[in-house]
Structure formats: structure tokens, C-alpha cells
PDB file of C-alpha atoms and ligand atoms in Angstrom:
ATOM      1  CA  MET A  60     137.767 109.288  77.365  1.00  0.00           C
ATOM      2  CA  ARG A  61     134.945 111.532  76.187  1.00  0.00           C
ATOM      3  CA  ASN A  62     132.524 112.685  78.773  1.00  0.00           C
ATOM      4  CA  VAL A  63     128.996 111.500  79.323  1.00  0.00           C
ATOM      5  CA  THR A  64     127.412 114.679  77.995  1.00  0.00           C
ATOM      6  CA  SER A  65     129.140 114.555  74.638  1.00  0.00           C
ATOM      7  CA  ILE A  66     128.614 110.821  74.177  1.00  0.00           C
ATOM      8  CA  ILE A  67     124.925 111.252  74.835  1.00  0.00           C
ATOM      9  CA  ALA A  68     124.703 114.317  72.629  1.00  0.00           C
ATOM     10  CA  ASP A  69     126.265 112.347  69.725  1.00  0.00           C
ATOM     11  CA  ASN A  70     123.875 109.458  70.283  1.00  0.00           C
ATOM     12  CA  VAL A  71     120.871 111.787  70.285  1.00  0.00           C
ATOM     13  CA  ALA A  72     122.057 113.438  67.066  1.00  0.00           C
ATOM     14  CA  ARG A  73     122.452 110.038  65.403  1.00  0.00           C
ATOM     15  CA  VAL A  74     118.998 108.935  66.427  1.00  0.00           C
ATOM     16  CA  TRP A  75     117.514 112.131  65.005  1.00  0.00           C
ATOM     17  CA  GLU A  76     119.352 111.531  61.712  1.00  0.00           C
ATOM     18  CA  ARG A  77     117.814 108.089  61.525  1.00  0.00           C
ATOM     19  CA  ILE A  78     114.347 109.419  62.408  1.00  0.00           C
ATOM     20  CA  ALA A  79     114.716 112.039  59.658  1.00  0.00           C
ATOM     21  CA  ALA A  80     115.812 109.462  57.095  1.00  0.00           C
ATOM     22  CA  ALA A  81     112.905 107.126  58.005  1.00  0.00           C
ATOM     23  CA  ALA A  82     110.412 110.006  57.833  1.00  0.00           C
ATOM     24  CA  ASP A  83     111.822 110.992  54.468  1.00  0.00           C
ATOM     25  CA  ARG A  84     111.358 107.460  53.122  1.00  0.00           C
ATOM     26  CA  ALA A  85     107.687 107.622  54.152  1.00  0.00           C
ATOM     27  CA  GLY A  86     107.157 111.101  52.726  1.00  0.00           C
ATOM     28  CA  ARG A  87     106.706 112.503  56.218  1.00  0.00           C
ATOM     29  CA  SER A  88     108.400 115.349  58.055  1.00  0.00           C
ATOM     30  CA  ALA A  89     110.657 114.600  61.020  1.00  0.00           C
ATOM     31  CA  ASP A  90     108.942 117.553  62.687  1.00  0.00           C
ATOM     32  CA  ASP A  91     105.930 115.353  63.090  1.00  0.00           C
ATOM     33  CA  VAL A  92     107.854 112.853  65.201  1.00  0.00           C
ATOM     34  CA  ARG A  93     108.676 113.391  68.904  1.00  0.00           C
ATOM     35  CA  LEU A  94     111.464 111.595  70.672  1.00  0.00           C
ATOM     36  CA  VAL A  95     110.757 110.472  74.223  1.00  0.00           C
ATOM     37  CA  ALA A  96     114.126 109.555  75.725  1.00  0.00           C
ATOM     38  CA  ILE A  97     113.679 106.654  78.106  1.00  0.00           C
ATOM     39  CA  THR A  98     115.878 107.018  81.218  1.00  0.00           C
ATOM     40  CA  LYS A  99     115.197 103.662  82.892  1.00  0.00           C
ATOM     41  CA  TYR A 100     118.771 102.390  82.461  1.00  0.00           C
ATOM     42  CA  VAL A 101     120.446 105.498  83.850  1.00  0.00           C
ATOM     43  CA  GLY A 102     120.440 107.991  86.714  1.00  0.00           C
ATOM     44  CA  PRO A 103     119.635 111.668  87.055  1.00  0.00           C
ATOM     45  CA  ASP A 104     123.042 112.779  85.670  1.00  0.00           C
ATOM     46  CA  GLU A 105     122.486 111.091  82.345  1.00  0.00           C
ATOM     47  CA  ALA A 106     118.897 112.362  82.314  1.00  0.00           C
ATOM     48  CA  ARG A 107     120.326 115.871  82.677  1.00  0.00           C
ATOM     49  CA  ALA A 108     122.792 115.183  79.848  1.00  0.00           C
ATOM     50  CA  LEU A 109     119.840 114.235  77.661  1.00  0.00           C
ATOM     51  CA  MET A 110     118.180 117.516  78.502  1.00  0.00           C
ATOM     52  CA  GLU A 111     121.327 119.371  77.569  1.00  0.00           C
ATOM     53  CA  ALA A 112     121.337 117.508  74.283  1.00  0.00           C
ATOM     54  CA  GLY A 113     117.925 118.952  73.525  1.00  0.00           C
ATOM     55  CA  CYS A 114     115.712 116.111  74.743  1.00  0.00           C
ATOM     56  CA  ARG A 115     112.879 117.786  76.597  1.00  0.00           C
ATOM     57  CA  ASP A 116     110.693 114.716  76.719  1.00  0.00           C
ATOM     58  CA  LEU A 117     111.909 112.027  79.139  1.00  0.00           C
ATOM     59  CA  GLY A 118     110.192 108.747  79.889  1.00  0.00           C
ATOM     60  CA  GLU A 119     110.210 106.072  82.586  1.00  0.00           C
ATOM     61  CA  SER A 120     108.560 102.675  82.770  1.00  0.00           C
ATOM     62  CA  ARG A 121     108.451 102.387  86.567  1.00  0.00           C
ATOM     63  CA  PRO A 122     106.627 104.873  88.767  1.00  0.00           C
ATOM     64  CA  GLN A 123     109.214 104.937  91.571  1.00  0.00           C
ATOM     65  CA  GLU A 124     112.026 105.680  89.134  1.00  0.00           C
ATOM     66  CA  LEU A 125     109.983 108.410  87.587  1.00  0.00           C
ATOM     67  CA  TRP A 126     109.315 109.985  90.977  1.00  0.00           C
ATOM     68  CA  ARG A 127     113.020 109.820  91.813  1.00  0.00           C
ATOM     69  CA  LYS A 128     114.266 111.384  88.593  1.00  0.00           C
ATOM     70  CA  ALA A 129     111.508 113.940  88.261  1.00  0.00           C
ATOM     71  CA  GLU A 130     112.417 115.091  91.781  1.00  0.00           C
ATOM     72  CA  ALA A 131     116.123 115.210  90.940  1.00  0.00           C
ATOM     73  CA  LEU A 132     115.479 117.359  87.852  1.00  0.00           C
ATOM     74  CA  TYR A 133     112.789 119.436  89.512  1.00  0.00           C
ATOM     75  CA  GLY A 134     112.792 122.979  88.094  1.00  0.00           C
ATOM     76  CA  ASP A 135     114.457 121.895  84.831  1.00  0.00           C
ATOM     77  CA  SER A 136     112.361 122.339  81.745  1.00  0.00           C
ATOM     78  CA  VAL A 137     111.640 118.698  80.922  1.00  0.00           C
ATOM     79  CA  SER A 138     108.377 116.878  80.474  1.00  0.00           C
ATOM     80  CA  TRP A 139     108.049 113.400  81.931  1.00  0.00           C
ATOM     81  CA  HIS A 140     106.154 110.571  80.275  1.00  0.00           C
ATOM     82  CA  MET A 141     105.016 107.429  82.028  1.00  0.00           C
ATOM     83  CA  VAL A 142     105.394 104.629  79.519  1.00  0.00           C
ATOM     84  CA  GLY A 143     105.151 101.456  81.639  1.00  0.00           C
ATOM     85  CA  HIS A 144     102.410  99.774  83.660  1.00  0.00           C
ATOM     86  CA  LEU A 145     101.012 102.048  86.376  1.00  0.00           C
ATOM     87  CA  GLN A 146      99.585 100.362  89.435  1.00  0.00           C
ATOM     88  CA  ARG A 147      96.422 102.053  90.598  1.00  0.00           C
ATOM     89  CA  ASN A 148      97.834 102.837  94.061  1.00  0.00           C
ATOM     90  CA  LYS A 149     100.642 104.848  92.431  1.00  0.00           C
ATOM     91  CA  THR A 150      98.349 106.837  90.219  1.00  0.00           C
ATOM     92  CA  ARG A 151      97.835 109.925  92.334  1.00  0.00           C
ATOM     93  CA  ARG A 152     101.512 110.662  92.926  1.00  0.00           C
ATOM     94  CA  THR A 153     102.512 109.884  89.335  1.00  0.00           C
ATOM     95  CA  ILE A 154     100.029 111.949  87.417  1.00  0.00           C
ATOM     96  CA  ARG A 155     101.117 115.142  89.116  1.00  0.00           C
ATOM     97  CA  LEU A 156     104.605 114.715  87.683  1.00  0.00           C
ATOM     98  CA  ILE A 157     103.879 113.800  84.061  1.00  0.00           C
ATOM     99  CA  ALA A 158     102.987 115.506  80.810  1.00  0.00           C
ATOM    100  CA  SER A 159     101.365 112.331  79.520  1.00  0.00           C
ATOM    101  CA  LEU A 160     100.579 108.739  80.289  1.00  0.00           C
ATOM    102  CA  HIS A 161     101.387 106.391  77.404  1.00  0.00           C
ATOM    103  CA  SER A 162     100.273 103.285  79.170  1.00  0.00           C
ATOM    104  CA  GLY A 163      96.531 103.625  79.681  1.00  0.00           C
ATOM    105  CA  ASP A 164      96.231  99.861  79.618  1.00  0.00           C
ATOM    106  CA  SER A 165      92.850  98.944  81.151  1.00  0.00           C
ATOM    107  CA  GLU A 166      89.457 100.400  81.832  1.00  0.00           C
ATOM    108  CA  ARG A 167      90.056  99.910  85.566  1.00  0.00           C
ATOM    109  CA  LEU A 168      93.251 101.908  85.472  1.00  0.00           C
ATOM    110  CA  MET A 169      91.637 104.645  83.329  1.00  0.00           C
ATOM    111  CA  ARG A 170      88.856 105.013  85.863  1.00  0.00           C
ATOM    112  CA  ALA A 171      91.382 105.380  88.705  1.00  0.00           C
ATOM    113  CA  VAL A 172      93.466 107.890  86.677  1.00  0.00           C
ATOM    114  CA  SER A 173      90.361 109.873  85.831  1.00  0.00           C
ATOM    115  CA  GLU A 174      89.302 110.051  89.420  1.00  0.00           C
ATOM    116  CA  ALA A 175      92.738 111.288  90.524  1.00  0.00           C
ATOM    117  CA  ALA A 176      93.157 113.648  87.544  1.00  0.00           C
ATOM    118  CA  ILE A 177      89.976 115.595  88.258  1.00  0.00           C
ATOM    119  CA  ASP A 178      92.065 117.693  90.680  1.00  0.00           C
ATOM    120  CA  LEU A 179      94.717 118.601  88.098  1.00  0.00           C
ATOM    121  CA  PRO A 180      94.714 122.113  86.629  1.00  0.00           C
ATOM    122  CA  THR A 181      94.369 120.722  83.083  1.00  0.00           C
ATOM    123  CA  PRO A 182      93.204 117.353  81.766  1.00  0.00           C
ATOM    124  CA  LEU A 183      95.927 114.723  81.614  1.00  0.00           C
ATOM    125  CA  PRO A 184      96.866 113.629  78.101  1.00  0.00           C
ATOM    126  CA  VAL A 185      96.585 109.842  77.887  1.00  0.00           C
ATOM    127  CA  LEU A 186      97.345 107.242  75.208  1.00  0.00           C
ATOM    128  CA  LEU A 187      95.580 103.919  75.251  1.00  0.00           C
ATOM    129  CA  GLU A 188      97.998 100.979  75.164  1.00  0.00           C
ATOM    130  CA  VAL A 189      96.986  98.187  72.826  1.00  0.00           C
ATOM    131  CA  ASN A 190      98.322  94.687  73.036  1.00  0.00           C
ATOM    132  CA  VAL A 191      98.726  94.378  69.298  1.00  0.00           C
ATOM    133  CA  SER A 192     100.774  91.201  69.397  1.00  0.00           C
ATOM    134  CA  GLY A 193      98.383  89.288  71.695  1.00  0.00           C
ATOM    135  CA  ASP A 194     101.248  88.338  74.027  1.00  0.00           C
ATOM    136  CA  VAL A 195      99.612  87.128  77.254  1.00  0.00           C
ATOM    137  CA  GLN A 196     102.381  88.670  79.343  1.00  0.00           C
ATOM    138  CA  LYS A 197     101.828  92.128  77.890  1.00  0.00           C
ATOM    139  CA  HIS A 198      99.569  94.792  79.289  1.00  0.00           C
ATOM    140  CA  GLY A 199      97.099  96.662  77.118  1.00  0.00           C
ATOM    141  CA  PHE A 200      93.674  96.494  75.571  1.00  0.00           C
ATOM    142  CA  ALA A 201      92.932  93.771  73.061  1.00  0.00           C
ATOM    143  CA  PRO A 202      91.958  95.581  69.844  1.00  0.00           C
ATOM    144  CA  GLY A 203      88.382  94.255  69.926  1.00  0.00           C
ATOM    145  CA  GLU A 204      88.027  95.197  73.577  1.00  0.00           C
ATOM    146  CA  LEU A 205      89.065  98.784  72.800  1.00  0.00           C
ATOM    147  CA  VAL A 206      86.499  99.058  70.008  1.00  0.00           C
ATOM    148  CA  GLU A 207      83.901  98.057  72.574  1.00  0.00           C
ATOM    149  CA  CYS A 208      84.932 100.324  75.463  1.00  0.00           C
ATOM    150  CA  VAL A 209      86.490 103.439  73.880  1.00  0.00           C
ATOM    151  CA  HIS A 210      83.106 105.205  74.017  1.00  0.00           C
ATOM    152  CA  ARG A 211      83.093 104.931  77.786  1.00  0.00           C
ATOM    153  CA  LEU A 212      86.756 105.954  78.124  1.00  0.00           C
ATOM    154  CA  ILE A 213      86.344 109.202  76.196  1.00  0.00           C
ATOM    155  CA  GLU A 214      83.611 110.284  78.661  1.00  0.00           C
ATOM    156  CA  LEU A 215      85.893 110.041  81.687  1.00  0.00           C
ATOM    157  CA  PRO A 216      86.602 113.455  83.257  1.00  0.00           C
ATOM    158  CA  GLY A 217      90.114 114.647  84.032  1.00  0.00           C
ATOM    159  CA  ILE A 218      91.769 112.971  81.102  1.00  0.00           C
ATOM    160  CA  GLU A 219      92.118 113.673  77.405  1.00  0.00           C
ATOM    161  CA  ILE A 220      92.650 110.660  75.193  1.00  0.00           C
ATOM    162  CA  ARG A 221      95.117 111.649  72.463  1.00  0.00           C
ATOM    163  CA  GLY A 222      95.955 108.402  70.705  1.00  0.00           C
ATOM    164  CA  LEU A 223      97.290 104.876  70.977  1.00  0.00           C
ATOM    165  CA  MET A 224     100.494 103.226  72.136  1.00  0.00           C
ATOM    166  CA  ALA A 225     101.968  99.795  71.453  1.00  0.00           C
ATOM    167  CA  MET A 226     105.094  97.674  71.620  1.00  0.00           C
ATOM    168  CA  ALA A 227     106.010  95.091  69.010  1.00  0.00           C
ATOM    169  CA  ALA A 228     105.989  91.434  70.023  1.00  0.00           C
ATOM    170  CA  ARG A 229     108.973  90.320  72.071  1.00  0.00           C
ATOM    171  CA  GLY A 230     111.804  88.953  70.010  1.00  0.00           C
ATOM    172  CA  SER A 231     110.591  90.575  66.871  1.00  0.00           C
ATOM    173  CA  THR A 232     112.872  91.953  64.161  1.00  0.00           C
ATOM    174  CA  PRO A 233     112.188  95.376  62.635  1.00  0.00           C
ATOM    175  CA  GLU A 234     110.419  93.746  59.757  1.00  0.00           C
ATOM    176  CA  THR A 235     108.186  91.511  61.892  1.00  0.00           C
ATOM    177  CA  ALA A 236     107.466  94.508  64.095  1.00  0.00           C
ATOM    178  CA  ARG A 237     106.033  96.305  61.084  1.00  0.00           C
ATOM    179  CA  LYS A 238     102.803  94.333  61.161  1.00  0.00           C
ATOM    180  CA  ASP A 239     102.228  95.239  64.801  1.00  0.00           C
ATOM    181  CA  PHE A 240     102.677  98.930  63.989  1.00  0.00           C
ATOM    182  CA  VAL A 241     100.342  98.624  60.986  1.00  0.00           C
ATOM    183  CA  THR A 242      97.785  96.992  63.321  1.00  0.00           C
ATOM    184  CA  LEU A 243      97.975  99.939  65.685  1.00  0.00           C
ATOM    185  CA  ARG A 244      97.586 102.495  62.908  1.00  0.00           C
ATOM    186  CA  GLU A 245      94.655 100.635  61.345  1.00  0.00           C
ATOM    187  CA  LEU A 246      92.967 100.323  64.692  1.00  0.00           C
ATOM    188  CA  ARG A 247      93.308 104.113  65.158  1.00  0.00           C
ATOM    189  CA  ASP A 248      91.881 104.656  61.627  1.00  0.00           C
ATOM    190  CA  ARG A 249      88.975 102.408  62.496  1.00  0.00           C
ATOM    191  CA  LEU A 250      88.217 104.039  65.874  1.00  0.00           C
ATOM    192  CA  GLN A 251      88.596 107.672  64.807  1.00  0.00           C
ATOM    193  CA  PRO A 252      85.402 107.949  62.664  1.00  0.00           C
ATOM    194  CA  GLN A 253      83.346 106.464  65.502  1.00  0.00           C
ATOM    195  CA  LEU A 254      84.328 109.201  67.936  1.00  0.00           C
ATOM    196  CA  PRO A 255      82.999 112.693  68.462  1.00  0.00           C
ATOM    197  CA  ALA A 256      84.916 115.431  66.577  1.00  0.00           C
ATOM    198  CA  HIS A 257      86.655 116.812  69.654  1.00  0.00           C
ATOM    199  CA  VAL A 258      88.391 113.480  70.371  1.00  0.00           C
ATOM    200  CA  LEU A 259      91.427 113.277  68.126  1.00  0.00           C
ATOM    201  CA  LEU A 260      93.554 110.137  68.196  1.00  0.00           C
ATOM    202  CA  ASN A 261      96.426 111.936  66.548  1.00  0.00           C
ATOM    203  CA  ASP A 262      99.229 110.291  68.409  1.00  0.00           C
ATOM    204  CA  LEU A 263     100.729 106.881  67.753  1.00  0.00           C
ATOM    205  CA  SER A 264     103.443 106.122  70.327  1.00  0.00           C
ATOM    206  CA  MET A 265     105.360 103.219  68.823  1.00  0.00           C
ATOM    207  CA  GLY A 266     108.949 102.256  68.091  1.00  0.00           C
ATOM    208  CA  MET A 267     111.897 101.588  70.417  1.00  0.00           C
ATOM    209  CA  SER A 268     115.660 101.281  69.823  1.00  0.00           C
ATOM    210  CA  GLY A 269     115.387  98.153  67.730  1.00  0.00           C
ATOM    211  CA  ASP A 270     112.458  99.117  65.526  1.00  0.00           C
ATOM    212  CA  PHE A 271     111.822 102.868  65.570  1.00  0.00           C
ATOM    213  CA  GLU A 272     112.626 103.436  61.914  1.00  0.00           C
ATOM    214  CA  VAL A 273     109.934 100.992  60.827  1.00  0.00           C
ATOM    215  CA  ALA A 274     107.568 102.624  63.304  1.00  0.00           C
ATOM    216  CA  VAL A 275     108.222 106.055  61.804  1.00  0.00           C
ATOM    217  CA  GLU A 276     107.657 104.651  58.321  1.00  0.00           C
ATOM    218  CA  GLU A 277     104.307 103.322  59.548  1.00  0.00           C
ATOM    219  CA  GLY A 278     103.143 106.599  61.095  1.00  0.00           C
ATOM    220  CA  ALA A 279     104.581 106.888  64.612  1.00  0.00           C
ATOM    221  CA  THR A 280     104.244 110.416  65.986  1.00  0.00           C
ATOM    222  CA  ILE A 281     106.171 109.508  69.133  1.00  0.00           C
ATOM    223  CA  VAL A 282     109.099 107.096  69.421  1.00  0.00           C
ATOM    224  CA  ARG A 283     110.321 105.909  72.828  1.00  0.00           C
ATOM    225  CA  ILE A 284     114.043 105.264  72.769  1.00  0.00           C
ATOM    226  CA  GLY A 285     116.359 104.130  75.513  1.00  0.00           C
ATOM    227  CA  SER A 286     119.360 101.875  74.905  1.00  0.00           C
ATOM    228  CA  LEU A 287     120.588 103.570  71.749  1.00  0.00           C
ATOM    229  CA  LEU A 288     121.090 106.840  73.644  1.00  0.00           C
ATOM    230  CA  TYR A 289     123.587 105.285  76.023  1.00  0.00           C
ATOM    231  CA  GLU A 290     125.862 103.417  73.587  1.00  0.00           C
ATOM    232  CA  GLY A 291     129.517 104.011  74.401  1.00  0.00           C
ATOM    233  CA  LEU A 292     128.947 104.822  78.086  1.00  0.00           C
ATOM    234  CA  ASP A 293     130.636 102.687  80.661  1.00  0.00           C
ATOM    235  CA  PRO A 294     128.195 100.128  82.053  1.00  0.00           C
TER     236      PRO A 294
HETATM  237  C1  PLP B 120     112.368 100.404  77.931  1.00  0.00           C
HETATM  238  C2  PLP B 120     111.232 100.905  77.172  1.00  0.00           C
HETATM  239  C3  PLP B 120     111.407 101.581  75.919  1.00  0.00           C
HETATM  240  C4  PLP B 120     112.801 101.834  75.356  1.00  0.00           C
HETATM  241  O1  PLP B 120     113.369 100.640  74.992  1.00  0.00           O
HETATM  242  P1  PLP B 120     114.801 100.551  74.245  1.00  0.00           P
HETATM  243  O2  PLP B 120     114.719  99.282  73.510  1.00  0.00           O
HETATM  244  O3  PLP B 120     115.835 100.567  75.287  1.00  0.00           O
HETATM  245  O4  PLP B 120     114.890 101.712  73.318  1.00  0.00           O
HETATM  246  C5  PLP B 120     110.308 102.023  75.271  1.00  0.00           C
HETATM  247  N1  PLP B 120     109.041 101.846  75.747  1.00  0.00           N
HETATM  248  C6  PLP B 120     108.822 101.201  76.880  1.00  0.00           C
HETATM  249  C7  PLP B 120     107.430 101.015  77.351  1.00  0.00           C
HETATM  250  C8  PLP B 120     109.901 100.710  77.625  1.00  0.00           C
HETATM  251  O5  PLP B 120     109.656 100.038  78.776  1.00  0.00           O
END
């Protein structure tokens, strides 16, 4: 039985090979894609194994789990990313622990994050989550809503808006996910010229285990991958 560290290291290497192949198909460089390893299915030990396999960007979708693992790995050189819905009452504690928030999903939340982030030593990098599939159960700005309010969001102190994030519709296949990723990229291309020069929406956080290759082909700069990294581990 191989140990957890080597299983995870192999899985990470395989994911990087697939990212590189997808980037190559699109005429992009794999250096322009960052992997955020999602730790929500595992504990601190596996998170540390990811770190040893070279994953320096780790992500969580629930604030309490992020707090727990960030504390367990305190002092290790990893950056945490909050990728799931953040309740406003958990904002203050969470933003101190993270390198970026991928799930800036409403104007109300962005105002609360801004208010709390004013005390941080440097502005908090934030991505605006867009509900590209229109699923009523999903968080995120409707594309039209974002066009209308982005001008106010970029004025908020304490945060720095760096791009957009989305998830493909539930139950989609890689090929049906493609249109959601294209929607996100086209929305970014439409917003960018309307913004002042210092606001650069360079990041597109899109693509998960089931669809990251398509996301890379469509311009993802960050992929968020969980399940694939734990294949072969005992449940
Ligand atoms: C769980 C999760 C992921 C990773 O999903 P996998 O399909 O396990 O790769 C990515 N992004 C968000 C927001 C998630 O909640």
C-alpha cells in the first residue's frame, strides 16, 4: 500500500500534465495557469501532503474548515483561497487567513468584506463570482447585474478586484461546461474596457475536476481542483 504523500504527489503530477496539454492545445503556456488544490474532502494531513507535492495554493469552500486547516498548517508556506459562499458574519475572521477570495458573490458581501479588509496590511485580492448558468440555487452576480454594479465595487476600499470566477451548471459535461466558461470570458472582455486602467480583470477562476481542461482551453488562469487529487486514497 503506497502512502498518502506519494499517491497525492502522483495525482498532482497527472493533473499538471493534463493542464499542460490543455494549455498547449489552446496555444497557451501552463505557466499562466495556477492550480488551487481544494481540501474540502480531506484533513490537515492530506493538505500537508499537497504542500509537499508542490501545491502552495490551497482552497476551501466553507469558512470553518478553512479556519481549521489554516490553523493546523500555520507557519507552513501555503496560501489559502476561499472559494465558497462566505457569510457576512464570518468575513472578519476569514479574510485574515486568505490570499484571495474567489467568491465575491454579492454587493452586500463585498461591502462587508471591504469594511473588514480596511484593517489589513494590504488590499485583499477578490474575484467576483458570476452565476453564468443562471441556476437559481447558485450564488453569484447575474452577468447583467455585474455590468451595472461593477463601477461601485471597484471603488470599495480594502479590496482589489482581480477578475471573475464561475462554476459550470450542475450536471454539465465538459463540453456543455464550455459555453459557461466562454460566457465568463466574454463578460470579462466586455467589462474590462469600461474600467479605469488600474483595475485589471486578469484572472478567470474556472474549471474543476470534471471540466478543467475545457476551462484552460477557454482561458482559465486559475483552476480549482479537489476530487482528482485524492483518487486512490482510502475513503
Ligand atoms: C469543491 C469545489 C471545487 C473542486 O471540485 P472538484 O470537482 O472536487 O474538483 C472547486 N470550486 C468550488 C467552489 C468547490 O466548492
